[in-house]
Tab-separated table of C-alpha atoms in Angstrom:
chain	number	residue	atom	x	y	z
M	1	UNK	CA	-76.704	-42.300	-20.593
M	2	UNK	CA	-80.263	-42.886	-21.595
M	3	UNK	CA	-79.996	-40.297	-24.190
M	4	UNK	CA	-76.790	-41.787	-25.616
M	5	UNK	CA	-78.597	-45.135	-26.005
M	6	UNK	CA	-81.658	-43.557	-27.625
M	7	UNK	CA	-79.443	-41.726	-30.106
M	8	UNK	CA	-77.408	-44.987	-30.783
M	9	UNK	CA	-80.739	-46.803	-31.626
M	10	UNK	CA	-81.852	-44.123	-33.924
M	11	UNK	CA	-78.608	-44.177	-35.918
M	12	UNK	CA	-78.486	-47.930	-36.056
M	13	UNK	CA	-82.095	-48.095	-37.458
M	14	UNK	CA	-81.171	-45.399	-39.952
M	15	UNK	CA	-78.252	-47.370	-41.159
M	16	UNK	CA	-80.471	-50.431	-41.372
M	17	UNK	CA	-82.987	-48.481	-43.325
M	18	UNK	CA	-80.707	-46.884	-45.791
M	19	UNK	CA	-78.945	-50.270	-46.346
M	20	UNK	CA	-82.477	-51.898	-47.008
M	21	UNK	CA	-83.300	-49.121	-49.405
M	22	UNK	CA	-79.876	-49.385	-51.395
M	23	UNK	CA	-80.129	-53.125	-51.666
M	24	UNK	CA	-83.717	-53.108	-52.725
M	25	UNK	CA	-83.606	-50.041	-55.061
M	26	UNK	CA	-84.694	-51.607	-58.264
M	27	UNK	CA	-87.831	-49.396	-58.737
M	28	UNK	CA	-89.081	-50.870	-62.088
M	29	UNK	CA	-89.570	-54.235	-60.341
M	30	UNK	CA	-92.128	-52.809	-58.043
M	31	UNK	CA	-93.817	-50.975	-60.907
M	32	UNK	CA	-93.921	-54.009	-63.298
M	33	UNK	CA	-94.011	-56.939	-60.918
M	34	UNK	CA	-90.730	-58.381	-62.185
M	35	UNK	CA	-87.414	-59.328	-60.754
M	36	UNK	CA	-84.136	-57.669	-61.463
M	37	UNK	CA	-81.810	-60.074	-63.284
M	38	UNK	CA	-78.873	-57.930	-64.124
M	39	UNK	CA	-75.284	-58.318	-63.386
M	40	UNK	CA	-75.540	-57.495	-59.738
M	41	UNK	CA	-77.589	-60.533	-59.014
M	42	UNK	CA	-74.410	-62.420	-59.500
M	43	UNK	CA	-73.233	-61.082	-55.974
M	44	UNK	CA	-74.815	-61.803	-52.619
M	45	UNK	CA	-75.719	-59.300	-50.036
M	46	UNK	CA	-74.316	-59.904	-46.581
M	47	UNK	CA	-77.773	-60.078	-44.849
M	48	UNK	CA	-80.938	-61.725	-45.398
M	49	UNK	CA	-82.571	-60.413	-48.572
M	50	UNK	CA	-84.948	-62.393	-50.796
M	51	UNK	CA	-83.590	-62.829	-54.347
M	52	UNK	CA	-87.238	-62.637	-55.672
M	53	UNK	CA	-88.029	-59.210	-54.069
M	54	UNK	CA	-88.999	-57.133	-57.063
M	55	UNK	CA	-86.571	-54.400	-55.848
M	56	UNK	CA	-83.701	-56.805	-54.877
M	57	UNK	CA	-80.392	-55.757	-56.599
M	58	UNK	CA	-78.349	-58.507	-55.159
M	59	UNK	CA	-78.786	-62.290	-54.314
M	60	UNK	CA	-79.582	-63.768	-50.936
M	61	UNK	CA	-76.588	-65.498	-49.527
M	62	UNK	CA	-78.508	-68.512	-48.076
M	63	UNK	CA	-80.404	-68.884	-51.420
M	64	UNK	CA	-77.313	-68.532	-53.408
M	65	UNK	CA	-75.545	-71.162	-51.425
M	66	UNK	CA	-78.484	-73.624	-51.877
M	67	UNK	CA	-78.807	-72.993	-55.741
M	68	UNK	CA	-75.100	-73.572	-56.289
M	69	UNK	CA	-75.192	-77.024	-54.647
M	70	UNK	CA	-75.259	-79.287	-57.635
M	71	UNK	CA	-76.961	-82.544	-56.403
M	72	UNK	CA	-76.063	-84.321	-59.605
M	73	UNK	CA	-72.294	-83.805	-59.259
M	74	UNK	CA	-72.226	-83.013	-55.519
M	75	UNK	CA	-70.612	-79.541	-56.328
M	76	UNK	CA	-69.978	-77.363	-53.264
M	77	UNK	CA	-70.707	-73.509	-53.374
M	78	UNK	CA	-67.162	-72.620	-52.371
M	79	UNK	CA	-67.316	-69.021	-53.434
M	80	UNK	CA	-70.560	-68.220	-51.491
M	81	UNK	CA	-69.419	-70.004	-48.370
M	82	UNK	CA	-65.952	-68.235	-48.768
M	83	UNK	CA	-67.630	-64.908	-49.074
M	84	UNK	CA	-69.816	-65.373	-46.117
M	85	UNK	CA	-66.766	-67.008	-44.058
M	86	UNK	CA	-64.822	-63.793	-44.763
M	87	UNK	CA	-67.497	-61.514	-43.462
M	88	UNK	CA	-67.790	-63.838	-40.426
M	89	UNK	CA	-63.887	-63.540	-39.793
M	90	UNK	CA	-64.019	-59.647	-40.123
M	91	UNK	CA	-67.103	-58.711	-38.091
M	92	UNK	CA	-68.797	-61.807	-36.753
M	93	UNK	CA	-72.633	-61.117	-36.322
M	94	UNK	CA	-72.284	-57.398	-36.818
M	95	UNK	CA	-74.294	-57.768	-40.020
M	96	UNK	CA	-77.124	-59.025	-38.045
M	97	UNK	CA	-77.453	-56.046	-35.961
M	98	UNK	CA	-76.554	-53.242	-38.521
M	99	UNK	CA	-77.288	-54.339	-42.083
M	100	UNK	CA	-80.206	-57.020	-41.938
M	101	UNK	CA	-83.566	-55.549	-43.405
M	102	UNK	CA	-85.591	-58.418	-41.777
M	103	UNK	CA	-83.949	-57.817	-38.498
M	104	UNK	CA	-84.964	-54.162	-38.626
M	105	UNK	CA	-88.643	-55.145	-39.393
M	106	UNK	CA	-88.613	-57.491	-36.316
M	107	UNK	CA	-87.363	-54.682	-34.258
M	108	UNK	CA	-89.957	-52.284	-35.401
M	109	UNK	CA	-92.687	-54.903	-34.688
M	110	UNK	CA	-91.247	-55.281	-31.224
M	111	UNK	CA	-91.684	-51.541	-30.613
M	112	UNK	CA	-95.439	-51.824	-30.686
M	113	UNK	CA	-96.517	-51.107	-27.077
M	114	UNK	CA	-97.732	-54.486	-25.703
M	115	UNK	CA	-96.591	-56.752	-22.792
M	116	UNK	CA	-93.425	-58.450	-23.731
M	117	UNK	CA	-92.514	-62.048	-23.288
M	118	UNK	CA	-89.169	-63.262	-21.824
M	119	UNK	CA	-88.687	-66.930	-22.808
M	120	UNK	CA	-87.651	-68.939	-19.847
M	121	UNK	CA	-83.852	-69.408	-19.865
M	122	UNK	CA	-83.773	-73.178	-20.053
M	123	UNK	CA	-86.228	-73.296	-23.069
M	124	UNK	CA	-84.386	-70.280	-24.682
M	125	UNK	CA	-81.091	-72.083	-24.534
M	126	UNK	CA	-82.502	-75.155	-26.443
M	127	UNK	CA	-84.280	-73.074	-28.960
M	128	UNK	CA	-81.097	-71.248	-29.786
M	129	UNK	CA	-79.537	-74.324	-31.176
M	130	UNK	CA	-82.484	-74.626	-33.763
M	131	UNK	CA	-80.913	-72.240	-36.103
M	132	UNK	CA	-77.730	-74.341	-36.272
M	133	UNK	CA	-79.905	-77.525	-37.165
M	134	UNK	CA	-81.687	-75.297	-39.844
M	135	UNK	CA	-78.351	-74.396	-41.181
M	136	UNK	CA	-76.894	-77.921	-41.381
M	137	UNK	CA	-79.909	-79.918	-42.454
M	138	UNK	CA	-81.970	-77.387	-44.651
M	139	UNK	CA	-79.190	-75.263	-46.123
M	140	UNK	CA	-76.262	-77.810	-46.280
M	141	UNK	CA	-77.182	-81.517	-46.151
M	142	UNK	CA	-80.648	-81.771	-47.857
M	143	UNK	CA	-79.811	-79.430	-50.920
M	144	UNK	CA	-76.323	-81.088	-51.328
M	145	UNK	CA	-77.368	-84.731	-51.149
M	146	UNK	CA	-81.018	-85.021	-52.064
M	147	UNK	CA	-82.030	-85.593	-55.633
M	148	UNK	CA	-85.384	-84.922	-57.181
M	149	UNK	CA	-86.978	-86.964	-60.097
M	150	UNK	CA	-84.989	-84.552	-62.253
M	151	UNK	CA	-81.721	-85.213	-60.674
M	152	UNK	CA	-81.480	-81.831	-59.082
M	153	UNK	CA	-81.700	-80.636	-55.450
M	154	UNK	CA	-84.259	-78.239	-53.787
M	155	UNK	CA	-83.457	-75.126	-51.919
M	156	UNK	CA	-85.175	-76.433	-48.797
M	157	UNK	CA	-84.881	-73.383	-46.543
M	158	UNK	CA	-86.011	-70.906	-49.094
M	159	UNK	CA	-88.796	-73.200	-50.449
M	160	UNK	CA	-90.282	-74.492	-47.154
M	161	UNK	CA	-89.309	-72.302	-44.322
M	162	UNK	CA	-88.039	-68.690	-44.982
M	163	UNK	CA	-90.332	-66.007	-43.806
M	164	UNK	CA	-88.116	-63.398	-45.438
M	165	UNK	CA	-88.754	-64.726	-49.018
M	166	UNK	CA	-92.570	-64.770	-48.354
M	167	UNK	CA	-92.445	-61.060	-47.172
M	168	UNK	CA	-90.079	-59.594	-49.635
M	169	UNK	CA	-90.707	-61.683	-52.559
M	170	UNK	CA	-93.786	-63.985	-52.506
M	171	UNK	CA	-96.348	-61.412	-51.337
M	172	UNK	CA	-95.153	-58.408	-53.536
M	173	UNK	CA	-95.004	-60.611	-56.645
M	174	UNK	CA	-98.584	-62.114	-55.877
M	175	UNK	CA	-99.855	-58.514	-55.519
M	176	UNK	CA	-98.156	-57.057	-58.430
M	177	UNK	CA	-98.352	-60.022	-60.986
M	178	UNK	CA	-101.841	-61.548	-61.796
M	179	UNK	CA	-100.187	-64.726	-63.131
M	180	UNK	CA	-98.738	-65.277	-59.748
M	181	UNK	CA	-102.060	-65.112	-58.016
M	182	UNK	CA	-103.577	-67.836	-60.244
M	183	UNK	CA	-100.451	-69.997	-59.018
M	184	UNK	CA	-101.029	-69.821	-55.267
M	185	UNK	CA	-101.112	-73.259	-53.790
M	186	UNK	CA	-100.854	-75.026	-50.469
M	187	UNK	CA	-97.045	-74.296	-50.259
M	188	UNK	CA	-97.566	-70.451	-50.448
M	189	UNK	CA	-100.252	-70.851	-47.728
M	190	UNK	CA	-97.817	-72.732	-45.608
M	191	UNK	CA	-95.108	-70.051	-46.059
M	192	UNK	CA	-97.696	-67.444	-45.362
M	193	UNK	CA	-98.613	-69.133	-42.077
M	194	UNK	CA	-94.945	-69.196	-41.002
M	195	UNK	CA	-94.567	-65.478	-41.924
M	196	UNK	CA	-97.707	-64.665	-39.722
M	197	UNK	CA	-96.243	-66.585	-36.698
M	198	UNK	CA	-92.907	-64.727	-37.056
M	199	UNK	CA	-94.702	-61.406	-37.351
M	200	UNK	CA	-96.948	-62.089	-34.209
M	201	UNK	CA	-94.048	-63.447	-32.149
M	202	UNK	CA	-91.892	-60.486	-33.102
M	203	UNK	CA	-94.278	-58.098	-31.306
M	204	UNK	CA	-93.853	-59.985	-28.100
M	205	UNK	CA	-90.342	-61.462	-28.512
M	206	UNK	CA	-87.367	-59.597	-29.537
M	207	UNK	CA	-86.191	-60.786	-32.856
M	208	UNK	CA	-87.345	-64.454	-32.589
M	209	UNK	CA	-86.381	-65.417	-36.025
M	210	UNK	CA	-82.812	-64.131	-35.603
M	211	UNK	CA	-82.640	-65.979	-32.159
M	212	UNK	CA	-84.130	-69.213	-33.246
M	213	UNK	CA	-84.279	-69.989	-36.933
M	214	UNK	CA	-82.015	-67.764	-39.183
M	215	UNK	CA	-79.273	-69.919	-40.773
M	216	UNK	CA	-77.337	-66.885	-41.759
M	217	UNK	CA	-77.022	-65.808	-38.181
M	218	UNK	CA	-75.991	-69.238	-37.139
M	219	UNK	CA	-73.243	-69.176	-39.814
M	220	UNK	CA	-71.823	-65.815	-38.719
M	221	UNK	CA	-72.075	-66.919	-35.098
M	222	UNK	CA	-69.484	-69.771	-35.848
M	223	UNK	CA	-66.940	-66.925	-36.325
M	224	UNK	CA	-67.849	-64.630	-33.489
M	225	UNK	CA	-65.148	-65.518	-31.130
M	226	UNK	CA	-62.361	-65.331	-33.673
M	227	UNK	CA	-63.458	-62.367	-35.869
M	228	UNK	CA	-61.265	-59.422	-36.153
M	229	UNK	CA	-64.025	-56.975	-34.665
M	230	UNK	CA	-64.528	-58.073	-31.148
M	231	UNK	CA	-66.129	-56.711	-28.093
M	232	UNK	CA	-63.627	-55.991	-25.416
M	233	UNK	CA	-64.407	-56.165	-21.710
M	234	UNK	CA	-62.263	-54.333	-19.138
M	235	UNK	CA	-62.690	-56.013	-15.943
M	236	UNK	CA	-60.781	-53.421	-13.870
M	237	UNK	CA	-63.117	-50.586	-14.984
M	238	UNK	CA	-66.280	-52.740	-14.388
M	239	UNK	CA	-68.374	-51.853	-11.267
M	240	UNK	CA	-70.764	-54.778	-11.743
M	241	UNK	CA	-73.856	-52.457	-12.047
M	242	UNK	CA	-75.515	-54.939	-14.632
M	243	UNK	CA	-76.466	-52.018	-17.012
M	244	UNK	CA	-75.026	-53.852	-19.936
M	245	UNK	CA	-76.791	-57.100	-19.426
M	246	UNK	CA	-79.958	-55.212	-18.653
M	247	UNK	CA	-80.148	-53.338	-21.913
M	248	UNK	CA	-79.233	-56.460	-24.148
M	249	UNK	CA	-82.451	-57.740	-25.676
M	250	UNK	CA	-80.465	-60.741	-27.105
M	251	UNK	CA	-80.112	-62.030	-23.511
M	252	UNK	CA	-76.364	-61.802	-23.487
M	253	UNK	CA	-74.372	-60.850	-20.346
M	254	UNK	CA	-71.145	-59.077	-21.965
M	255	UNK	CA	-69.384	-59.321	-18.448
M	256	UNK	CA	-69.559	-63.105	-18.577
M	257	UNK	CA	-69.431	-63.633	-22.353
M	258	UNK	CA	-68.446	-60.400	-24.216
M	259	UNK	CA	-68.273	-62.325	-27.616
M	260	UNK	CA	-71.233	-64.654	-27.236
M	261	UNK	CA	-72.443	-66.299	-30.404
M	262	UNK	CA	-75.743	-64.709	-29.726
M	263	UNK	CA	-74.534	-61.198	-29.610
M	264	UNK	CA	-75.563	-59.091	-32.771
M	265	UNK	CA	-73.046	-56.457	-31.870
M	266	UNK	CA	-75.640	-53.831	-31.871
M	267	UNK	CA	-73.344	-51.690	-29.573
M	268	UNK	CA	-76.218	-50.866	-26.993
M	269	UNK	CA	-74.258	-52.397	-24.166
M	270	UNK	CA	-71.191	-50.293	-24.848
M	271	UNK	CA	-73.324	-47.091	-24.820
M	272	UNK	CA	-74.980	-48.358	-21.663
M	273	UNK	CA	-71.898	-48.832	-19.654
M	274	UNK	CA	-71.257	-45.899	-17.275
M	275	UNK	CA	-67.391	-46.824	-16.907
M	276	UNK	CA	-66.516	-47.513	-20.499
M	277	UNK	CA	-65.754	-51.123	-19.614
M	278	UNK	CA	-66.898	-52.274	-22.985
M	279	UNK	CA	-65.608	-51.185	-26.180
M	280	UNK	CA	-65.290	-52.558	-29.870
M	281	UNK	CA	-61.691	-53.433	-30.844
M	282	UNK	CA	-59.785	-55.640	-33.134
M	283	UNK	CA	-58.296	-58.916	-32.172
M	284	UNK	CA	-54.645	-57.408	-31.616
M	285	UNK	CA	-55.832	-54.953	-28.940
């Protein structure tokens, strides 16, 4: 059983890595310190991936959502929201577990051999709601209703909070483009500090950004219980050994809530179950 789980982890990380390379494969961007602005940038990737990364071939879904909110005319980003809702209805948070590059980075940091921290359950439950607040306030409300002196909105999440943008876009561009280094100010230092906190916390806590701050994970979580791909629990086969809940680093107990909003559908609980009481099935089965 342990070998099955280990093999599954390797396969999942390989998929995450390959997807990260495919979606960030614009080599000239890294050589010249520029951003790809071709036709592929009209489309969003399904996971968190910064638009400003020199290698990014697609747009970030959260960034695209904010940029399409027109504060002058209160224009809603229907096609971006529709695209993400379709993914959510199909697979829920599967994207978080299999196709998110920043999630992979967090997991690799967590593999560093140090004592790990388990956030107390009461505190953890409260902190989990933070990502929904971020989604509602920073991604929807403020960009939609706020107007600057120029009459336009601000991409609040990307501009003031997102550590993904700092890691994938801000730092590479600062290192590659001399003009960007001259423009470093307090905002970049603030974002860099947030990134450092995320990196350090990821060493001790499993995927803290995903658990507590990621608005994309929060959006997909809204569809978790109604998505076509679902985790099925067979109570008649379960022997209550607790193997599934022990292996889950997202602190989900599949026996009690197989399709919890916090599950990233990594599949490790399925591999850990000795009686095959857990399986992925569509909603009709």
